[in-house]
Amino acid sequence: MTPATAAQTIGPYWHLIDDPALADLTRFGAAGTRLVLAGRLLDGDGAPVADACVELWQASPAADERFPGYGRCATGADGGFRFVTLKPGPVPGRGNTLQAPHLALNILARGILTRLYTRAYFAGEALNATDPLLALVEDPARRASLVASPDGPDGWRLDIRLQGPGESVFIEI
Amino acid sequence: MTGTLGFRAAAPGSQPDNDSPDYGSTRLRHPTQPLLRFAHTITEATGPRFSPAQFPPLADMSTVDGKAALGERIIVHGRVTDEDGRPVPQTMIELWQANAAGRYHHPGDQHDAPLDPHFRGAGRVFTDAEGWYRFVSIKPGAYPWRNHPNAWRPNHIHYSLFGAGFATRLITQMYFPGDPLLPLDPVYNAVPDPAHRQRLVAMFDLAATQPDWALGYRFDIVLRGPAATPMENAGPEHEA
Ligand SMILES: [Fe+2]
């Protein structure tokens, strides 16, 4: 067995491979309930992280030719990111569990050597109460860092704090 | 999703710690709380697929509009496998790099070195059925950065790979053999085990060299392999 190749930072110049279109997962005309996830990425001083790459993956709805399931967004000067996608449904967990609807998020940036992985859940979902990942986060304030808040008709907001007060929960992957 | 596999955990010493004080930008960008341990589910075990139709390959970065970039032309090839040595076929590899003078075609790069109108520095290739990839470029130059006094990044090419699932996502950098800046580089040195660090350095490959045209290098990449034990029965059929 040869262990996986080491990760290295994505650095400040990764925009060379970026395409802003990737932040819109509905661009191929997928049908479903539109969802906008927006937020800001902040560092340990609460300052915006303006050169990051935020990636999104969702296992639901299943990816197909019209729905890529994957998105990528460069943070702006205010650390902001914004994805347009489709609302996910519940997906199976391990054993006989069911996971509440969620989006998977990767944070890649200068100063991050190995990608940081987190999830965005949605406030008010009944299944949040029994979600096997949320159940592992006992501190309500920390659990809240994984739950987006409603913001307008199809909008959701989730700020991600890399460090310090309100630090987001990052997940081993 | 019964039978879906998760992926193996990282081998000790094989991956950099995000809290790497010698790399100054990590100071405010690494979490201080431990990562939440959670076994892979369908969310982590599956991942995006990219097709060459939607993401057209660009395997020759050495020319723009038919005009040759300045610098030492190189051919880089290698194989992408998983930890069990199985090829990772038809996976997308994104590439980006500085020009021969050590400057990125990027507004954020203000290094006092010339831009090259015939070099953009972004490429995209797909592995074949056996996991092999190949691209043509020019050797990137070293460039200064502000991490510490007189800090220079060794010559490197940035790589982005996806593999079979979101868990196999890999962003890394390929280095060149014999670079005197490598032992001084806090990004390279952030990989704890020197044996794994060394694997980020490509090999000079005379067999891949094209006479009178370009030097060849080989850079193999290993993506995480399936965990030994299959995921338990995933339960209710919620294929939402
Ligand atoms: Fe670089």
CSV table of C-alpha atoms and ligand atoms in Angstrom, one decimal:
chain,number,residue,atom,x,y,z
A,1,MET,CA,0.0,0.0,0.0
A,2,THR,CA,1.3,3.4,-0.9
A,3,PRO,CA,-0.3,6.2,1.1
A,4,ALA,CA,-2.0,9.0,-0.7
A,5,THR,CA,0.2,11.9,-2.1
A,6,ALA,CA,0.6,14.8,0.4
A,7,ALA,CA,-1.6,17.8,0.0
A,8,GLN,CA,-0.2,21.3,-0.5
A,9,THR,CA,-1.8,24.7,-0.3
A,10,ILE,CA,-3.9,25.8,-3.2
A,11,GLY,CA,-2.0,29.2,-2.8
A,12,PRO,CA,-3.2,32.7,-3.8
A,13,TYR,CA,-3.1,32.1,-7.6
A,14,TRP,CA,-5.6,29.3,-8.0
A,15,HIS,CA,-8.0,31.6,-9.8
A,16,LEU,CA,-6.1,30.6,-13.0
A,17,ILE,CA,-8.2,27.5,-13.0
A,18,ASP,CA,-11.4,29.1,-11.8
A,19,ASP,CA,-14.5,29.7,-13.8
A,20,PRO,CA,-17.2,31.7,-12.0
A,21,ALA,CA,-19.9,29.8,-13.8
A,22,LEU,CA,-19.1,26.8,-11.5
A,23,ALA,CA,-20.8,28.5,-8.6
A,24,ASP,CA,-24.1,28.0,-10.3
A,25,LEU,CA,-25.1,24.4,-10.3
A,26,THR,CA,-28.4,25.1,-12.1
A,27,ARG,CA,-26.6,26.5,-15.2
A,28,PHE,CA,-27.5,23.4,-17.2
A,29,GLY,CA,-31.1,23.8,-16.5
A,30,ALA,CA,-31.7,21.2,-13.8
A,31,ALA,CA,-35.2,21.2,-12.4
A,32,GLY,CA,-35.8,21.3,-8.6
A,33,THR,CA,-36.2,23.7,-5.8
A,34,ARG,CA,-33.7,26.5,-6.2
A,35,LEU,CA,-31.5,27.3,-3.2
A,36,VAL,CA,-28.9,30.0,-2.8
A,37,LEU,CA,-26.2,29.5,-0.2
A,38,ALA,CA,-24.2,32.6,0.7
A,39,GLY,CA,-21.8,33.5,3.5
A,40,ARG,CA,-18.5,34.9,4.4
A,41,LEU,CA,-15.2,33.2,5.2
A,42,LEU,CA,-13.4,34.7,8.1
A,43,ASP,CA,-10.0,34.1,9.7
A,44,GLY,CA,-8.9,34.0,13.4
A,45,ASP,CA,-9.0,37.8,13.6
A,46,GLY,CA,-12.5,37.9,12.1
A,47,ALA,CA,-11.0,39.4,8.9
A,48,PRO,CA,-12.3,38.3,5.5
A,49,VAL,CA,-10.4,35.5,3.7
A,50,ALA,CA,-10.4,37.0,0.3
A,51,ASP,CA,-8.4,34.5,-1.7
A,52,ALA,CA,-10.1,31.3,-0.9
A,53,CYS,CA,-11.7,28.6,-3.0
A,54,VAL,CA,-15.0,27.2,-1.5
A,55,GLU,CA,-16.2,24.0,-3.0
A,56,LEU,CA,-19.6,22.4,-2.7
A,57,TRP,CA,-20.7,18.8,-3.2
A,58,GLN,CA,-24.1,17.3,-2.7
A,59,ALA,CA,-25.1,13.7,-3.0
A,60,SER,CA,-28.8,14.8,-3.4
A,61,PRO,CA,-30.3,15.4,-5.8
A,62,ALA,CA,-28.2,12.9,-7.6
A,63,ALA,CA,-25.8,14.4,-10.1
A,64,ASP,CA,-26.6,13.9,-13.8
A,65,GLU,CA,-26.0,15.6,-17.1
A,66,ARG,CA,-28.1,18.6,-16.1
A,67,PHE,CA,-27.1,18.8,-12.4
A,68,PRO,CA,-23.3,18.6,-11.7
A,69,GLY,CA,-23.7,18.3,-7.9
A,70,TYR,CA,-20.4,20.2,-7.6
A,71,GLY,CA,-19.7,23.9,-7.4
A,72,ARG,CA,-16.7,26.1,-6.8
A,73,CYS,CA,-16.7,29.7,-5.8
A,74,ALA,CA,-13.9,32.2,-5.2
A,75,THR,CA,-14.3,34.4,-2.1
A,76,GLY,CA,-14.5,38.1,-2.7
A,77,ALA,CA,-12.8,41.0,-1.0
A,78,ASP,CA,-15.3,40.7,1.9
A,79,GLY,CA,-14.7,36.9,2.1
A,80,GLY,CA,-18.1,36.3,0.5
A,81,PHE,CA,-19.1,33.3,-1.4
A,82,ARG,CA,-22.4,32.4,-3.1
A,83,PHE,CA,-23.7,29.3,-4.7
A,84,VAL,CA,-26.9,28.7,-6.6
A,85,THR,CA,-28.0,25.1,-6.5
A,86,LEU,CA,-30.9,22.8,-5.8
A,87,LYS,CA,-32.2,22.0,-2.3
A,88,PRO,CA,-30.9,18.6,-1.2
A,89,GLY,CA,-33.2,16.0,0.3
A,90,PRO,CA,-32.3,13.5,3.1
A,91,VAL,CA,-29.6,10.9,2.3
A,92,PRO,CA,-28.9,7.6,4.0
A,93,GLY,CA,-26.3,7.5,6.8
A,94,ARG,CA,-24.5,4.5,8.2
A,95,GLY,CA,-26.6,1.7,9.7
A,96,ASN,CA,-30.3,2.5,9.7
A,97,THR,CA,-29.8,6.2,10.0
A,98,LEU,CA,-31.0,9.0,7.8
A,99,GLN,CA,-29.0,12.2,7.4
A,100,ALA,CA,-30.7,15.5,7.3
A,101,PRO,CA,-30.4,17.5,4.1
A,102,HIS,CA,-27.0,19.0,3.8
A,103,LEU,CA,-24.3,20.3,1.5
A,104,ALA,CA,-20.6,19.3,1.8
A,105,LEU,CA,-18.1,22.2,1.7
A,106,ASN,CA,-14.3,22.2,1.2
A,107,ILE,CA,-12.3,25.3,2.2
A,108,LEU,CA,-9.1,25.7,0.2
A,109,ALA,CA,-6.8,28.7,0.5
A,110,ARG,CA,-3.3,30.1,0.9
A,111,GLY,CA,-2.4,29.2,4.5
A,112,ILE,CA,-4.4,26.0,4.4
A,113,LEU,CA,-2.2,23.1,3.7
A,114,THR,CA,-4.8,20.3,3.8
A,115,ARG,CA,-8.4,21.2,2.7
A,116,LEU,CA,-10.8,21.9,5.5
A,117,TYR,CA,-14.1,20.0,5.3
A,118,THR,CA,-17.4,21.1,6.8
A,119,ARG,CA,-21.1,20.8,6.0
A,120,ALA,CA,-24.1,23.2,5.7
A,121,TYR,CA,-27.4,22.0,7.2
A,122,PHE,CA,-30.6,24.0,7.1
A,123,ALA,CA,-32.4,25.5,10.1
A,124,GLY,CA,-35.9,24.2,10.7
A,125,GLU,CA,-35.4,20.8,9.1
A,126,ALA,CA,-37.1,18.2,11.3
A,127,LEU,CA,-34.4,15.6,10.5
A,128,ASN,CA,-31.7,17.9,12.1
A,129,ALA,CA,-32.8,16.6,15.5
A,130,THR,CA,-31.8,13.0,14.6
A,131,ASP,CA,-28.9,13.7,12.2
A,132,PRO,CA,-26.0,11.4,13.1
A,133,LEU,CA,-23.3,14.1,12.4
A,134,LEU,CA,-25.1,16.9,14.2
A,135,ALA,CA,-25.7,14.6,17.1
A,136,LEU,CA,-21.9,14.3,17.7
A,137,VAL,CA,-21.6,18.1,18.3
A,138,GLU,CA,-22.8,18.6,21.8
A,139,ASP,CA,-22.2,22.3,22.2
A,140,PRO,CA,-25.2,24.1,20.7
A,141,ALA,CA,-23.1,27.1,19.7
A,142,ARG,CA,-20.7,24.8,17.8
A,143,ARG,CA,-23.6,22.9,16.3
A,144,ALA,CA,-25.0,26.2,15.0
A,145,SER,CA,-21.8,26.7,13.0
A,146,LEU,CA,-23.0,23.9,10.8
A,147,VAL,CA,-26.6,25.2,10.2
A,148,ALA,CA,-27.4,27.8,7.6
A,149,SER,CA,-30.1,30.4,8.4
A,150,PRO,CA,-32.9,31.4,6.1
A,151,ASP,CA,-32.3,34.6,4.2
A,152,GLY,CA,-35.0,35.5,1.8
A,153,PRO,CA,-37.3,33.3,-0.2
A,154,ASP,CA,-34.8,30.7,-1.5
A,155,GLY,CA,-31.7,32.1,0.3
A,156,TRP,CA,-29.6,30.6,3.1
A,157,ARG,CA,-26.7,32.1,4.9
A,158,LEU,CA,-23.7,30.4,6.6
A,159,ASP,CA,-20.6,32.2,7.7
A,160,ILE,CA,-17.5,30.1,8.1
A,161,ARG,CA,-14.9,31.0,10.8
A,162,LEU,CA,-11.6,29.3,10.4
A,163,GLN,CA,-10.4,30.0,13.9
A,164,GLY,CA,-11.2,31.6,17.3
A,165,PRO,CA,-14.6,32.7,18.7
A,166,GLY,CA,-17.4,31.0,16.8
A,167,GLU,CA,-14.9,28.7,15.0
A,168,SER,CA,-16.8,26.4,12.6
A,169,VAL,CA,-16.9,22.7,13.1
A,170,PHE,CA,-14.5,21.1,10.6
A,171,ILE,CA,-14.9,17.4,9.9
A,172,GLU,CA,-12.2,14.8,9.5
A,173,ILE,CA,-12.5,13.4,5.9
B,1,MET,CA,-26.2,2.8,-1.2
B,2,THR,CA,-25.6,-0.5,0.5
B,3,GLY,CA,-22.0,-1.6,0.0
B,4,THR,CA,-20.7,1.9,-0.7
B,5,LEU,CA,-17.1,2.2,0.6
B,6,GLY,CA,-15.5,5.0,2.5
B,7,PHE,CA,-11.9,5.9,2.0
B,8,ARG,CA,-8.9,5.1,4.2
B,9,ALA,CA,-7.6,7.5,6.8
B,10,ALA,CA,-4.3,9.3,6.1
B,11,ALA,CA,-1.2,7.4,6.9
B,12,PRO,CA,0.7,9.0,9.9
B,13,GLY,CA,3.1,11.6,8.7
B,14,SER,CA,2.0,11.6,5.2
B,15,GLN,CA,-0.1,14.8,5.2
B,16,PRO,CA,0.8,18.3,6.4
B,17,ASP,CA,-0.7,19.7,9.5
B,18,ASN,CA,-2.7,22.9,9.0
B,19,ASP,CA,-1.0,24.3,12.1
B,20,SER,CA,2.4,24.7,10.6
B,21,PRO,CA,4.0,27.8,12.2
B,22,ASP,CA,6.9,28.1,9.7
B,23,TYR,CA,4.3,28.8,7.0
B,24,GLY,CA,3.1,32.2,8.3
B,25,SER,CA,-0.2,32.3,6.5
B,26,THR,CA,-1.4,29.3,8.5
B,27,ARG,CA,-1.4,31.3,11.7
B,28,LEU,CA,-4.9,32.7,11.5
B,29,ARG,CA,-6.3,30.1,9.1
B,30,HIS,CA,-6.0,26.8,11.0
B,31,PRO,CA,-8.8,25.6,13.3
B,32,THR,CA,-7.8,25.2,16.9
B,33,GLN,CA,-10.6,22.8,17.8
B,34,PRO,CA,-10.0,19.1,16.9
B,35,LEU,CA,-11.7,17.9,13.7
B,36,LEU,CA,-15.0,16.1,14.2
B,37,ARG,CA,-14.5,12.4,13.6
B,38,PHE,CA,-17.3,11.0,11.5
B,39,ALA,CA,-17.2,7.9,9.3
B,40,HIS,CA,-17.7,8.5,5.6
B,41,THR,CA,-21.2,8.4,4.2
B,42,ILE,CA,-22.6,8.8,0.7
B,43,THR,CA,-21.7,12.5,0.9
B,44,GLU,CA,-18.0,11.8,1.3
B,45,ALA,CA,-17.8,8.6,-0.6
B,46,THR,CA,-19.3,10.0,-3.8
B,47,GLY,CA,-18.0,12.9,-5.8
B,48,PRO,CA,-18.3,14.9,-9.0
B,49,ARG,CA,-17.7,13.6,-12.5
B,50,PHE,CA,-16.2,15.8,-15.1
B,51,SER,CA,-16.4,15.2,-18.8
B,52,PRO,CA,-13.9,16.4,-21.5
B,53,ALA,CA,-17.0,17.7,-23.4
B,54,GLN,CA,-17.8,20.1,-20.6
B,55,PHE,CA,-14.2,20.7,-19.5
B,56,PRO,CA,-12.1,20.7,-22.6
B,57,PRO,CA,-8.6,19.5,-22.2
B,58,LEU,CA,-5.7,21.9,-22.6
B,59,ALA,CA,-2.6,19.7,-22.6
B,60,ASP,CA,-0.2,22.1,-24.1
B,61,MET,CA,0.6,25.2,-22.0
B,62,SER,CA,3.7,26.0,-23.9
B,63,THR,CA,2.0,28.0,-26.7
B,64,VAL,CA,-0.6,30.7,-26.9
B,65,ASP,CA,-2.2,31.4,-30.3
B,66,GLY,CA,0.5,29.2,-31.9
B,67,LYS,CA,3.3,31.3,-30.5
B,68,ALA,CA,5.9,29.6,-28.2
B,69,ALA,CA,6.2,30.7,-24.5
B,70,LEU,CA,9.7,31.6,-23.4
B,71,GLY,CA,11.5,29.1,-21.2
B,72,GLU,CA,12.6,25.6,-21.0
B,73,ARG,CA,10.0,23.3,-22.6
B,74,ILE,CA,9.0,20.3,-20.5
B,75,ILE,CA,6.9,17.2,-20.9
B,76,VAL,CA,5.3,16.0,-17.6
B,77,HIS,CA,3.7,12.6,-17.4
B,78,GLY,CA,2.7,10.1,-14.8
B,79,ARG,CA,0.2,7.8,-13.5
B,80,VAL,CA,-2.7,8.4,-11.0
B,81,THR,CA,-3.4,5.4,-8.9
B,82,ASP,CA,-5.2,4.7,-5.6
B,83,GLU,CA,-3.4,3.5,-2.5
B,84,ASP,CA,-3.8,-0.1,-3.7
B,85,GLY,CA,-2.1,0.7,-7.0
B,86,ARG,CA,-5.3,0.6,-9.0
B,87,PRO,CA,-5.3,3.1,-11.8
B,88,VAL,CA,-7.7,6.1,-11.5
B,89,PRO,CA,-9.1,6.4,-15.0
B,90,GLN,CA,-10.8,9.4,-16.7
B,91,THR,CA,-10.2,11.7,-13.8
B,92,MET,CA,-9.7,15.4,-14.4
B,93,ILE,CA,-6.4,17.1,-13.5
B,94,GLU,CA,-6.2,20.8,-13.3
B,95,LEU,CA,-2.8,22.5,-13.5
B,96,TRP,CA,-1.5,26.0,-12.9
B,97,GLN,CA,1.9,27.5,-12.6
B,98,ALA,CA,4.2,30.6,-12.9
B,99,ASN,CA,6.0,31.4,-16.2
B,100,ALA,CA,9.7,30.8,-16.8
B,101,ALA,CA,10.5,34.1,-15.0
B,102,GLY,CA,8.6,33.1,-11.9
B,103,ARG,CA,5.5,35.2,-12.4
B,104,TYR,CA,1.8,34.2,-12.5
B,105,HIS,CA,-0.6,35.5,-15.1
B,106,HIS,CA,-2.7,36.7,-12.2
B,107,PRO,CA,-3.5,40.3,-11.1
B,108,GLY,CA,-2.5,39.4,-7.5
B,109,ASP,CA,1.1,38.6,-8.6
B,110,GLN,CA,3.1,41.8,-8.5
B,111,HIS,CA,6.6,40.1,-8.6
B,112,ASP,CA,9.0,42.3,-10.5
B,113,ALA,CA,9.5,39.7,-13.3
B,114,PRO,CA,8.2,39.9,-16.9
B,115,LEU,CA,4.9,38.5,-18.0
B,116,ASP,CA,5.0,36.4,-21.1
B,117,PRO,CA,2.2,37.1,-23.6
B,118,HIS,CA,2.6,33.5,-24.9
B,119,PHE,CA,2.2,31.9,-21.5
B,120,ARG,CA,-1.0,31.8,-19.5
B,121,GLY,CA,-0.1,29.0,-17.1
B,122,ALA,CA,-3.4,27.0,-16.8
B,123,GLY,CA,-4.0,23.5,-18.1
B,124,ARG,CA,-6.4,20.6,-17.9
B,125,VAL,CA,-5.9,17.0,-18.7
B,126,PHE,CA,-7.8,13.7,-18.1
B,127,THR,CA,-6.2,10.4,-17.2
B,128,ASP,CA,-6.7,7.6,-19.6
B,129,ALA,CA,-8.1,4.1,-18.9
B,130,GLU,CA,-4.9,3.1,-17.1
B,131,GLY,CA,-4.5,6.3,-15.1
B,132,TRP,CA,-1.8,7.9,-17.3
B,133,TYR,CA,-1.7,11.6,-18.0
B,134,ARG,CA,0.7,13.9,-19.9
B,135,PHE,CA,1.0,17.5,-20.6
B,136,VAL,CA,3.5,20.0,-22.2
B,137,SER,CA,4.5,23.2,-20.5
B,138,ILE,CA,7.6,25.3,-19.7
B,139,LYS,CA,9.6,24.9,-16.5
B,140,PRO,CA,8.2,27.4,-14.0
B,141,GLY,CA,10.6,29.9,-12.4
B,142,ALA,CA,11.2,30.3,-8.7
B,143,TYR,CA,9.5,33.3,-7.1
B,144,PRO,CA,9.9,35.4,-3.9
B,145,TRP,CA,7.2,35.5,-1.3
B,146,ARG,CA,6.9,37.3,2.0
B,147,ASN,CA,6.8,34.4,4.4
B,148,HIS,CA,10.2,35.2,5.9
B,149,PRO,CA,13.2,37.3,4.9
B,150,ASN,CA,14.6,36.3,1.5
B,151,ALA,CA,11.9,33.6,1.0
B,152,TRP,CA,11.6,32.0,-2.4
B,153,ARG,CA,9.2,29.3,-3.5
B,154,PRO,CA,11.0,26.4,-5.3
B,155,ASN,CA,9.9,25.7,-8.9
B,156,HIS,CA,6.6,24.0,-8.8
B,157,ILE,CA,3.4,23.2,-10.7
B,158,HIS,CA,0.0,23.2,-8.9
B,159,TYR,CA,-2.2,20.2,-9.3
B,160,SER,CA,-5.9,19.7,-8.6
B,161,LEU,CA,-7.4,16.2,-8.7
B,162,PHE,CA,-10.8,14.7,-7.8
B,163,GLY,CA,-10.7,10.9,-7.9
B,164,ALA,CA,-13.6,8.7,-7.0
B,165,GLY,CA,-15.2,10.7,-4.1
B,166,PHE,CA,-15.3,14.0,-2.4
B,167,ALA,CA,-12.9,12.4,0.2
B,168,THR,CA,-10.3,11.7,-2.5
B,169,ARG,CA,-10.0,15.4,-3.5
B,170,LEU,CA,-6.4,16.4,-3.7
B,171,ILE,CA,-4.7,19.8,-4.1
B,172,THR,CA,-0.9,19.5,-4.3
B,173,GLN,CA,2.2,20.8,-5.9
B,174,MET,CA,4.8,19.0,-8.0
B,175,TYR,CA,8.4,20.0,-7.5
B,176,PHE,CA,11.6,19.5,-9.6
B,177,PRO,CA,14.5,17.3,-8.7
B,178,GLY,CA,17.7,19.0,-7.4
B,179,ASP,CA,16.0,22.3,-6.5
B,180,PRO,CA,18.2,24.0,-3.8
B,181,LEU,CA,15.2,25.9,-2.5
B,182,LEU,CA,13.3,22.7,-1.5
B,183,PRO,CA,15.0,22.2,2.0
B,184,LEU,CA,14.2,25.9,2.7
B,185,ASP,CA,10.5,25.8,1.8
B,186,PRO,CA,8.0,25.7,4.6
B,187,VAL,CA,5.2,24.5,2.4
B,188,TYR,CA,7.2,21.5,1.2
B,189,ASN,CA,8.6,20.9,4.7
B,190,ALA,CA,5.1,20.9,6.2
B,191,VAL,CA,4.8,17.3,5.1
B,192,PRO,CA,6.1,15.7,8.3
B,193,ASP,CA,7.6,12.5,7.0
B,194,PRO,CA,10.6,13.2,4.6
B,195,ALA,CA,9.8,10.0,2.7
B,196,HIS,CA,6.3,11.3,1.8
B,197,ARG,CA,7.6,14.8,1.2
B,198,GLN,CA,10.1,13.5,-1.3
B,199,ARG,CA,7.3,12.0,-3.3
B,200,LEU,CA,6.2,15.5,-4.3
B,201,VAL,CA,9.4,15.8,-6.3
B,202,ALA,CA,9.1,14.7,-9.9
B,203,MET,CA,11.8,12.4,-11.4
B,204,PHE,CA,13.8,13.5,-14.5
B,205,ASP,CA,12.8,11.0,-17.1
B,206,LEU,CA,15.1,10.7,-20.1
B,207,ALA,CA,12.8,8.2,-21.7
B,208,ALA,CA,10.0,10.8,-21.8
B,209,THR,CA,12.4,13.5,-23.1
B,210,GLN,CA,11.8,14.3,-26.7
B,211,PRO,CA,15.1,14.8,-28.5
B,212,ASP,CA,15.8,18.3,-29.8
B,213,TRP,CA,12.5,19.5,-28.3
B,214,ALA,CA,11.7,19.1,-24.5
B,215,LEU,CA,12.9,17.5,-21.3
B,216,GLY,CA,10.7,14.9,-19.7
B,217,TYR,CA,9.6,14.5,-16.1
B,218,ARG,CA,7.6,11.9,-14.4
B,219,PHE,CA,5.2,12.6,-11.5
B,220,ASP,CA,3.0,9.8,-10.1
B,221,ILE,CA,0.1,10.7,-7.8
B,222,VAL,CA,-1.7,8.4,-5.3
B,223,LEU,CA,-5.2,9.2,-4.3
B,224,ARG,CA,-6.9,7.7,-1.3
B,225,GLY,CA,-8.0,4.1,-1.6
B,226,PRO,CA,-11.1,2.3,-0.4
B,227,ALA,CA,-11.3,1.5,3.3
B,228,ALA,CA,-10.9,-2.1,4.1
B,229,THR,CA,-14.3,-2.7,5.5
B,230,PRO,CA,-17.4,-2.0,3.5
B,231,MET,CA,-19.9,0.6,4.8
B,232,GLU,CA,-22.7,-1.0,6.7
B,233,ASN,CA,-26.1,-1.4,5.2
B,234,ALA,CA,-27.1,2.1,4.6
B,235,GLY,CA,-30.7,1.5,5.6
B,236,PRO,CA,-33.8,3.1,4.2
B,237,GLU,CA,-34.0,3.7,0.5
B,238,HIS,CA,-33.9,7.4,0.4
B,239,GLU,CA,-32.5,8.2,-3.0
B,240,ALA,CA,-33.7,11.7,-2.8
C,1,FE,FE,2.7,28.7,-6.7
